[in-house]
Amino acid sequence: MDNETQSLEAIINNNLSGRDLDEFNRIYYGRKDNYEIKFKDSSIAAAKDGDFEIAAYAFPAKKEQTRPPRIVKVGIIQHSIAVPTDRPVNEQKKAIFEKVKKIIDVAGSEGVNIICFQELWNMPFAFCTREKQPWCEFAESAEEGPTTRFLKELAVKYAMVIVSSILERDENHAEILWNTAVVISDTGNVIGKHRKNHIPRVGDFNESNYYMEGNTGHPVFATRYGKIAVNICFGRHHVLNWMMFGQNGAEIVFNPSATIAAEAGSEYMWNIEARNAAITNCYFTAAINRVGYEEFPNEFTSADGKPAHKDLGLFYGSSYFTGPDGVRCPGLSRTRDGLLIGVLDLNANRQIKDRRCYYMTQRLDMYVDSLKKVLELDFKPQVVHESDKKEKC
Amino acid sequence: MDNETQSLEAIINNNLSGRDLDEFNRIYYGRKDNYEIKFKDSSIAAAKDGDFEIAAYAFPAKKEQTRPPRIVKVGIIQHSIAVPTDRPVNEQKKAIFEKVKKIIDVAGSEGVNIICFQELWNMPFAFCTREKQPWCEFAESAEEGPTTRFLKELAVKYAMVIVSSILERDENHAEILWNTAVVISDTGNVIGKHRKNHIPRVGDFNESNYYMEGNTGHPVFATRYGKIAVNICFGRHHVLNWMMFGQNGAEIVFNPSATIAAEAGSEYMWNIEARNAAITNCYFTAAINRVGYEEFPNEFTSADGKPAHKDLGLFYGSSYFTGPDGVRCPGLSRTRDGLLIGVLDLNANRQIKDRRCYYMTQRLDMYVDSLKKVLELDFKPQVVHESDKKEKC
């Protein structure tokens, strides 16, 4: 990873200063001042010791007359796998638990209220291999599996809501697999789960070989700290997925992801999609991507004419928050484990809705009619030809 | 304008070089090489003489076995008004015609096939005033008005399709006003028109005082050079507006806009929304914003507690193209008139659709059902409470 660029943020901060830096920050992030927040000395020491990055930024709202501020401390964690992928399944999982627990401990000590990890945080992203074994053995019960059990304890210890994206084994339905986000309450109960709605079929991302499109709709989880939802990975390309979480009242939507920098990869889109979702839906978004390289025991191909290979290329991290006004904070690095904390005043959402009127002006009735027509097998797109015009005259 | 930052691009190019510049370009634009295209000497001279910027970039596609490349040269023009807003309406309009004609002439001489201007390109953006006179007098017939007549000649002269956003006077319907994009064929015929679907009600943008939400659906215009559509200004915040143009088969969607840099303005969102639309809909987008300051004769207020004032602040230009893969080119400046040319291979759209499968995986049936429920007066959002869970157990 030594050759990898640390981050777009590092390029900017190493080269720009003064007015140029201010103007870049204003045009790119949406504000000159990042509202950076300091960590405790103990957290700084723990991060150094555990070799992970920590950063925190505030997203304040205006003071209101009739509501107190609704300030929530939200953490997102990005990390690489912990031991090689040829080690036994349970050993791989346990090593990730140990490593991530150190980051959760810092989040807990900083008073984080809600935390979310990357997609399938407790395993390597093995779907590139198209092999079923041993990767399917990473699957667990959402409610009772070892990962949920591990997290329940931490949720209670830190009074923290935890969003955990795992490979789910649905034991009540013929033991099939799902890509599932489990939401664990600060009381240690599983509030509910959401299954990934949109499944990729592209390049190394052969996920539709393992699980199907989710059947849980667009649930919003009413936690003690706010209403949250989870748009899992590939769903970030789908504007309707983001939209339905907004219609259901989500205040923060997490996008736990696993996405790579390789050619025709997603990196230049990463800073666009979750941010656009925050803007158009007037809610906070948190985009979280894993980091590092994952080498697998056996060769696989990308279906792009390239030679067989054993890893996907860099998972580029770069996790970040965006506010409902579209202002974002700097992202975590492209290469290191990290904890990013957003101190969010959820009052901002309604303030922005009132100001910009995007929901009020969205003409949903027109679109329901139009999209219903698109679904018809004999749908005729609304195309105007010059000859139509002439014939009409 | 001397104090204004020229562009984000200028900040980057003045401060970054070597690997840092390459990496910034890769992460931000999506490619290290911008595929810049040179202009003729005569065009460079005309641009210098007319004091406007010119720039051109290619967006190539892969070679296919069964289709030849479908390369289209598309131009977008951004400009300031030409004389003060207290001059007679026809004089203001004529002065803009004269100035913009010089830019169109360069586009024509460079072989541009399709050109689009900013929103309401032939007038100042006077809706901030809330005054009806004289601003309503800028309205014209879409089919027979002086602006359409002026452009028909140029369309034939240069065999160019022209997209012209104007204030329309609908003489067949009680002389009401619309915000309308007129599409003029390379033969000089009006192919059709599209009326702005989403009307802002925010800050200085009091447009709903002048015209209502458009009644023309989401037409795609089948021109000689490709299928085009127009998402007018505020519609860029509405993902369903972008989506319906894609469902109707648009290959290039123009976003003629008028938007400002002032506090809580749109500048940091400008580089997000049209680009996200290109990504999720797998088509080319062209975002076009006017430039400069527009001072009005009488004071008006922004409804934001600030003192009455006579101008809106800077219209920041920054027009740019994005390809269906989400790769974009550098934008025009924040302050100068300009012509940006994109040499687009429209074959890219289907290649990206085949690769990424965003349409195939979008589950439109589920969303039509869900959004229909949202429209019901007694709609109950899908919210999961911890107590629901307990009760069920």
mmCIF file of N, CA and C in Angstrom, chain B residues 14-17 40 51 109 116 177 181-182 194 210 216 258 282 291 300 310 325 328 341 346-347 357:
data_model
loop_
_atom_site.group_PDB
_atom_site.id
_atom_site.type_symbol
_atom_site.label_atom_id
_atom_site.label_comp_id
_atom_site.label_asym_id
_atom_site.label_seq_id
_atom_site.Cartn_x
_atom_site.Cartn_y
_atom_site.Cartn_z
ATOM 1 N N ASN B 14 -3.117 25.412 -11.030
ATOM 2 C CA ASN B 14 -2.077 26.347 -10.587
ATOM 3 C C ASN B 14 -1.254 25.793 -9.426
ATOM 4 N N ASN B 15 -1.756 24.814 -8.730
ATOM 5 C CA ASN B 15 -1.079 24.355 -7.506
ATOM 6 C C ASN B 15 -0.591 22.910 -7.544
ATOM 7 N N LEU B 16 -1.182 22.087 -8.412
ATOM 8 C CA LEU B 16 -0.812 20.664 -8.434
ATOM 9 C C LEU B 16 -0.034 20.345 -9.700
ATOM 10 N N SER B 17 0.833 19.351 -9.597
ATOM 11 C CA SER B 17 1.542 18.885 -10.791
ATOM 12 C C SER B 17 1.960 17.436 -10.574
ATOM 13 N N LYS B 40 -9.561 25.467 -34.080
ATOM 14 C CA LYS B 40 -8.956 26.154 -35.226
ATOM 15 C C LYS B 40 -8.396 27.512 -34.792
ATOM 16 N N ASP B 51 -14.024 38.003 -26.338
ATOM 17 C CA ASP B 51 -13.789 37.860 -24.896
ATOM 18 C C ASP B 51 -14.588 36.701 -24.286
ATOM 19 N N SER B 109 -18.560 26.967 -36.877
ATOM 20 C CA SER B 109 -17.336 26.797 -37.652
ATOM 21 C C SER B 109 -16.536 25.573 -37.171
ATOM 22 N N CYS B 116 -26.757 23.970 -26.862
ATOM 23 C CA CYS B 116 -27.751 24.349 -25.855
ATOM 24 C C CYS B 116 -27.218 25.535 -25.061
ATOM 25 N N LEU B 177 -47.876 32.131 -18.930
ATOM 26 C CA LEU B 177 -46.436 31.971 -19.122
ATOM 27 C C LEU B 177 -45.988 30.557 -18.749
ATOM 28 N N ALA B 181 -38.267 24.963 -22.888
ATOM 29 C CA ALA B 181 -37.127 24.725 -23.776
ATOM 30 C C ALA B 181 -37.665 24.381 -25.162
ATOM 31 N N VAL B 182 -37.241 25.140 -26.165
ATOM 32 C CA VAL B 182 -37.665 24.916 -27.543
ATOM 33 C C VAL B 182 -36.536 24.170 -28.249
ATOM 34 N N HIS B 194 -40.415 21.567 -24.397
ATOM 35 C CA HIS B 194 -40.598 20.945 -23.082
ATOM 36 C C HIS B 194 -40.710 22.047 -22.041
ATOM 37 N N TYR B 210 -44.541 33.335 -11.352
ATOM 38 C CA TYR B 210 -44.605 33.698 -12.778
ATOM 39 C C TYR B 210 -45.166 32.585 -13.653
ATOM 40 N N THR B 216 -45.820 19.081 -20.065
ATOM 41 C CA THR B 216 -45.398 18.392 -21.297
ATOM 42 C C THR B 216 -44.739 17.040 -21.027
ATOM 43 N N ALA B 258 -29.900 28.534 -14.032
ATOM 44 C CA ALA B 258 -29.522 29.877 -13.573
ATOM 45 C C ALA B 258 -29.407 29.737 -12.070
ATOM 46 N N CYS B 282 -27.156 6.304 -16.989
ATOM 47 C CA CYS B 282 -26.307 5.818 -18.092
ATOM 48 C C CYS B 282 -26.496 6.630 -19.370
ATOM 49 N N VAL B 291 -23.539 33.271 -16.225
ATOM 50 C CA VAL B 291 -22.421 33.887 -15.501
ATOM 51 C C VAL B 291 -22.712 35.361 -15.226
ATOM 52 N N PHE B 300 -35.090 44.403 -3.868
ATOM 53 C CA PHE B 300 -35.940 43.275 -3.504
ATOM 54 C C PHE B 300 -35.293 42.566 -2.320
ATOM 55 N N LYS B 310 -30.145 44.747 -4.748
ATOM 56 C CA LYS B 310 -30.526 44.895 -6.162
ATOM 57 C C LYS B 310 -29.929 43.827 -7.069
ATOM 58 N N ASP B 325 -20.613 6.918 -17.950
ATOM 59 C CA ASP B 325 -19.827 6.192 -16.944
ATOM 60 C C ASP B 325 -19.509 7.081 -15.742
ATOM 61 N N ARG B 328 -16.183 12.993 -16.077
ATOM 62 C CA ARG B 328 -16.550 14.332 -16.519
ATOM 63 C C ARG B 328 -15.334 15.084 -17.046
ATOM 64 N N ILE B 341 -17.243 22.400 -25.760
ATOM 65 C CA ILE B 341 -17.637 21.382 -26.738
ATOM 66 C C ILE B 341 -17.286 20.003 -26.198
ATOM 67 N N LEU B 346 -21.913 8.324 -28.649
ATOM 68 C CA LEU B 346 -23.145 7.901 -27.974
ATOM 69 C C LEU B 346 -23.223 6.377 -27.792
ATOM 70 N N ASN B 347 -22.350 5.650 -28.459
ATOM 71 C CA ASN B 347 -22.286 4.204 -28.214
ATOM 72 C C ASN B 347 -21.941 3.900 -26.755
ATOM 73 N N CYS B 357 -25.604 -2.720 -15.649
ATOM 74 C CA CYS B 357 -26.941 -3.306 -15.396
ATOM 75 C C CYS B 357 -27.792 -2.482 -14.431
#
